[in-house]
Coordinates of N, CA, C and O in Angstrom, one line a residue:
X23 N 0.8 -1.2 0.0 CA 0.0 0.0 0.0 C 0.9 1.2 0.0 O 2.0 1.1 0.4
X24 N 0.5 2.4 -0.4 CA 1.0 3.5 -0.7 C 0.3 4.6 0.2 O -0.9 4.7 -0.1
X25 N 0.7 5.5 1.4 CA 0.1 6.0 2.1 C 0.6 7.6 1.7 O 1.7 7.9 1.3
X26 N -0.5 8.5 1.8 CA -0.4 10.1 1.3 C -0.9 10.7 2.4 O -1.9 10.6 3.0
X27 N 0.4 11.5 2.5 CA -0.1 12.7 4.4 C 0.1 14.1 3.8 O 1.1 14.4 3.1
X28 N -0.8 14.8 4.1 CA -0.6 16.5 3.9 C 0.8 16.8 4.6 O 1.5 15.8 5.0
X29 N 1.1 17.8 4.7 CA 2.2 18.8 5.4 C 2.2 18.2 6.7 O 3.2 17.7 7.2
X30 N 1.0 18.1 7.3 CA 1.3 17.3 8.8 C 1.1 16.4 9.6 O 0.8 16.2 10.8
X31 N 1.2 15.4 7.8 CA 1.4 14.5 7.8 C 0.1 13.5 8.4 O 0.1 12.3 8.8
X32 N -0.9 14.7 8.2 CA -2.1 13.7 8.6 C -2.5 12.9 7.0 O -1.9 13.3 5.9
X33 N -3.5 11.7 7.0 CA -4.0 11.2 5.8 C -4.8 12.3 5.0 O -5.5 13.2 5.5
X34 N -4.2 11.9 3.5 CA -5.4 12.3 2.5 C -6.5 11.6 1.9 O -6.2 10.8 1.0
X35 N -7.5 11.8 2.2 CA -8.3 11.0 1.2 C -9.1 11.5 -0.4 O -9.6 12.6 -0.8
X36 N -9.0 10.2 -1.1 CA -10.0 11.4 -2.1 C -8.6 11.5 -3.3 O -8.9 12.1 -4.4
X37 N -7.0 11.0 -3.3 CA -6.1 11.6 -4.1 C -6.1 10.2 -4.8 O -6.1 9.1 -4.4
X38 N -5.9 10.9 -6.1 CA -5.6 9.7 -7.2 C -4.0 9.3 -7.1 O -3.2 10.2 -7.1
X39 N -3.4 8.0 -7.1 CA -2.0 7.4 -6.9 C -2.0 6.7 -8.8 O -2.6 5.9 -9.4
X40 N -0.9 7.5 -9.0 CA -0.4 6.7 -10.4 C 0.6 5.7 -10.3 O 1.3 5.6 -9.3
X41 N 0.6 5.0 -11.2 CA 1.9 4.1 -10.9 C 2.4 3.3 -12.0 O 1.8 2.6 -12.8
X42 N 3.7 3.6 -12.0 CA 4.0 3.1 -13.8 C 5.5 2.1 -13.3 O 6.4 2.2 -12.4
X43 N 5.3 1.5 -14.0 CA 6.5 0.8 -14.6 C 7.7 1.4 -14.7 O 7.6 2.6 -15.1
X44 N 8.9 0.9 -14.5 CA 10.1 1.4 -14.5 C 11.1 0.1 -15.1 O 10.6 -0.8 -15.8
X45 N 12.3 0.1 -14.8 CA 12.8 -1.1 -15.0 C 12.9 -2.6 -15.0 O 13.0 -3.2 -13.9
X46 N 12.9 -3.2 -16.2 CA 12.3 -4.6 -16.3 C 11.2 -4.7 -16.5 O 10.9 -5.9 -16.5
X47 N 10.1 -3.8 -16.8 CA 8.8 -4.2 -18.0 C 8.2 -4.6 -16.7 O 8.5 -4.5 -15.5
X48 N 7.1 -5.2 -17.4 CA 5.9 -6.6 -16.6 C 4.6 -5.9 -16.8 O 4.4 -5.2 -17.8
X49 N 4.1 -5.8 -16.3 CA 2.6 -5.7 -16.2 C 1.6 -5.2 -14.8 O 1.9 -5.7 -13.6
X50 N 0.6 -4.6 -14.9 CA -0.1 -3.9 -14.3 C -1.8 -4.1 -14.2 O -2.5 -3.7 -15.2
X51 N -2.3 -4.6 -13.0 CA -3.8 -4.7 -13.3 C -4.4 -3.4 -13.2 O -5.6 -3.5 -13.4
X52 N -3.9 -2.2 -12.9 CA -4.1 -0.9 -13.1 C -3.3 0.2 -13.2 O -2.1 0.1 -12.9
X53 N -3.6 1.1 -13.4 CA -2.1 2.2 -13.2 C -3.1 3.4 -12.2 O -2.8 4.6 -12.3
X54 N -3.6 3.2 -11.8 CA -4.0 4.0 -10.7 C -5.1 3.8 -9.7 O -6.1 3.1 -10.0
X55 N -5.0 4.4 -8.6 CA -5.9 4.0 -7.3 C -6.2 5.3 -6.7 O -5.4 6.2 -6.6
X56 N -7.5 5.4 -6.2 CA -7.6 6.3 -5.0 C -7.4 6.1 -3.9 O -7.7 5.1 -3.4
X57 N -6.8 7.2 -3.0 CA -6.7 6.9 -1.3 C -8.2 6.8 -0.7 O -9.0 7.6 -1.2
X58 N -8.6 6.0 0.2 CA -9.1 5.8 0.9 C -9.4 7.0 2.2 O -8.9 8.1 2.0
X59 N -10.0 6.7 3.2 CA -10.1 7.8 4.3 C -8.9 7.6 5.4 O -8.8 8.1 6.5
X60 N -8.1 6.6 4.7 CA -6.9 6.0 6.0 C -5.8 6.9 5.2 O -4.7 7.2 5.7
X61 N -6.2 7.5 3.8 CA -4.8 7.5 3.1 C -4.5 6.9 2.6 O -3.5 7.1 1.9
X62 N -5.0 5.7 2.6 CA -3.8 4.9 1.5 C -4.4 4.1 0.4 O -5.5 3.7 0.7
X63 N -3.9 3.9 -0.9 CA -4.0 3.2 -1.6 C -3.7 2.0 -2.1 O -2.6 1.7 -1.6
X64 N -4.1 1.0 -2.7 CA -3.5 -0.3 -3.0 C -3.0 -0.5 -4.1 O -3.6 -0.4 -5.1
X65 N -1.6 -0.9 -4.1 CA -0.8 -1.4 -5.2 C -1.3 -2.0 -5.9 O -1.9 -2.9 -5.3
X66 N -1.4 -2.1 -7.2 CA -1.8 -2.9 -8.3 C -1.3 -4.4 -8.1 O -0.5 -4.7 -7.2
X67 N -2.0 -5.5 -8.9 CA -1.0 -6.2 -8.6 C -0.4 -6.3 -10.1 O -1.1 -6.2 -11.2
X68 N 1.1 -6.5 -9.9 CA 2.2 -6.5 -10.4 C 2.8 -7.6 -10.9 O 3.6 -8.3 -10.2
X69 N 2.5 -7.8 -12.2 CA 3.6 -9.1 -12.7 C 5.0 -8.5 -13.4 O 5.3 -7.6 -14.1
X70 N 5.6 -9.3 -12.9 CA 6.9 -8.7 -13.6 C 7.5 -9.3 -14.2 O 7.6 -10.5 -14.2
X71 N 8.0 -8.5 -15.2 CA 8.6 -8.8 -16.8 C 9.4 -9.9 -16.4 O 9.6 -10.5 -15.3
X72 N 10.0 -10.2 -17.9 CA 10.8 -11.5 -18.2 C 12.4 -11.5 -18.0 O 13.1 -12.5 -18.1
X73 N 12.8 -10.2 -17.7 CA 14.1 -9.9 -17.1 C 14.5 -10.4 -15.8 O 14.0 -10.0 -14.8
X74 N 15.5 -11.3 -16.1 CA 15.8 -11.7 -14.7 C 16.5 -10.2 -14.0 O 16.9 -9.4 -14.8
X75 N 16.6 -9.9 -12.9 CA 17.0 -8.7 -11.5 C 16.3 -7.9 -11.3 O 15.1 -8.3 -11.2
X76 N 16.6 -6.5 -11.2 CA 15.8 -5.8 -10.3 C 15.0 -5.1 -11.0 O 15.5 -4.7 -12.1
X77 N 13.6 -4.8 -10.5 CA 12.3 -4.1 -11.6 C 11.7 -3.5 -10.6 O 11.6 -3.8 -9.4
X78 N 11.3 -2.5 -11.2 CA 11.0 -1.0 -10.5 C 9.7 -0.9 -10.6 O 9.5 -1.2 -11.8
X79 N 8.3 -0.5 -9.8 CA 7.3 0.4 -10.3 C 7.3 1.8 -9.3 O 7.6 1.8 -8.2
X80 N 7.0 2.8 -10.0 CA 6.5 3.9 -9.4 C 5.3 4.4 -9.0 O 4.4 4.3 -9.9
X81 N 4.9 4.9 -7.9 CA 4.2 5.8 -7.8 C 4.4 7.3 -7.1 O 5.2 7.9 -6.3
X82 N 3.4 7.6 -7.6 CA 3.2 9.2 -7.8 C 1.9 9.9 -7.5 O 0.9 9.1 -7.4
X83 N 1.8 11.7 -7.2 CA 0.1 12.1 -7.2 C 0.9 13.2 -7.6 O 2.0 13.6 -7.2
X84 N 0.1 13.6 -8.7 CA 0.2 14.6 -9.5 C 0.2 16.0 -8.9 O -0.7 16.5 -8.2
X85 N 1.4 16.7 -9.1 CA 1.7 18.4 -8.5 C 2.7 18.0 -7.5 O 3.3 19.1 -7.3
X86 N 3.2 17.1 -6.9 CA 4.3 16.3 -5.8 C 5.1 15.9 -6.3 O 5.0 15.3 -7.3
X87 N 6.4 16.4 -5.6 CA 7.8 16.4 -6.8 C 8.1 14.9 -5.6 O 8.6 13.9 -6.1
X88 N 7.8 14.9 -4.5 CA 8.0 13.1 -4.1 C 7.2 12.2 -4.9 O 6.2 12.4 -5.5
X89 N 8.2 10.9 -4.9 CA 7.9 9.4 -5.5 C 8.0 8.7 -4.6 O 8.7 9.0 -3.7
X90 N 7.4 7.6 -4.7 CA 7.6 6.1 -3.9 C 8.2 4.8 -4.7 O 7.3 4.2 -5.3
X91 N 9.1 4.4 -4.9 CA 9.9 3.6 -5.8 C 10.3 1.9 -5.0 O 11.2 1.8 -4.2
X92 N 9.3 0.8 -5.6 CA 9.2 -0.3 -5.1 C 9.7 -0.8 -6.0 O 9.4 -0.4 -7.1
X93 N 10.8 -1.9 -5.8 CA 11.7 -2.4 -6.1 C 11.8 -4.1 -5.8 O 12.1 -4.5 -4.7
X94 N 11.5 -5.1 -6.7 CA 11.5 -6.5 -6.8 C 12.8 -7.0 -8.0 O 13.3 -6.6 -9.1
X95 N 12.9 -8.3 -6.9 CA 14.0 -8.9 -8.2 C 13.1 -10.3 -8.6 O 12.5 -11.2 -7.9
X96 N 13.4 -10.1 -10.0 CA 12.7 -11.2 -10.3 C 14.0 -12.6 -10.5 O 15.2 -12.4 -10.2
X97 N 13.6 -13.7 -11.0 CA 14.7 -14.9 -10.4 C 14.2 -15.9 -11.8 O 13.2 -15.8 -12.4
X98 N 15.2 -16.6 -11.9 CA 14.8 -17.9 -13.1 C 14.0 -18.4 -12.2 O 14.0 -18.2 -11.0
X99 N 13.0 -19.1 -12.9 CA 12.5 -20.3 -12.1 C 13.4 -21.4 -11.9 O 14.4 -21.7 -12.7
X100 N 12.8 -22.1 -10.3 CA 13.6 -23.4 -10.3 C 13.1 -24.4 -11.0 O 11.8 -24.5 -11.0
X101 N 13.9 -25.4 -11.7 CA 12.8 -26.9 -11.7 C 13.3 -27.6 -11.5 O 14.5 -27.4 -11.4
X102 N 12.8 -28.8 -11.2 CA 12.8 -30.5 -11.3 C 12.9 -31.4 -11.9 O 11.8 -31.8 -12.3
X103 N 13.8 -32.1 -12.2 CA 13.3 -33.2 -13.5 C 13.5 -34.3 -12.9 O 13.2 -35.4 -13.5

């Protein structure tokens, strides 16, 4: 989840959260959420591309020069034979 506080740092509700892709591709069941009355929003969920290491999504609220930058590594699969 992504939480949004005014100046002091109390919740916003009511703010749209963008969220894009960064390094290593993959995929998005949305690219944006509203906060809630707690403030916070819920992450999309996130598949990540076909590059094995580290893959980035962003989010963001428009007019806010801060970002929140979540960071997964993705891995070969194991198998079995």
């Amino acid at each position: 989840r992504v939480v949004v506080l005014d100046q002091h740092r109390q919740p916003m509700s009511g703010v749209t959260v963008s969220f894009q892709l960064g390094q290593g591709g993959g995929s998005l069941s949305q690219t944006s959420a509203v906060t809630g009355a707690n403030g916070r929003a819920s992450i999309p969920t996130w598949t990540l591309g076909p590059t094995v290491g580290v893959q980035t999504l962003t989010a963001r609220v428009a007019g806010v020069d801060d970002v929140a930058t979540v960071r997964a590594t993705a891995r070969l699969p194991k198998w079995t034979v």
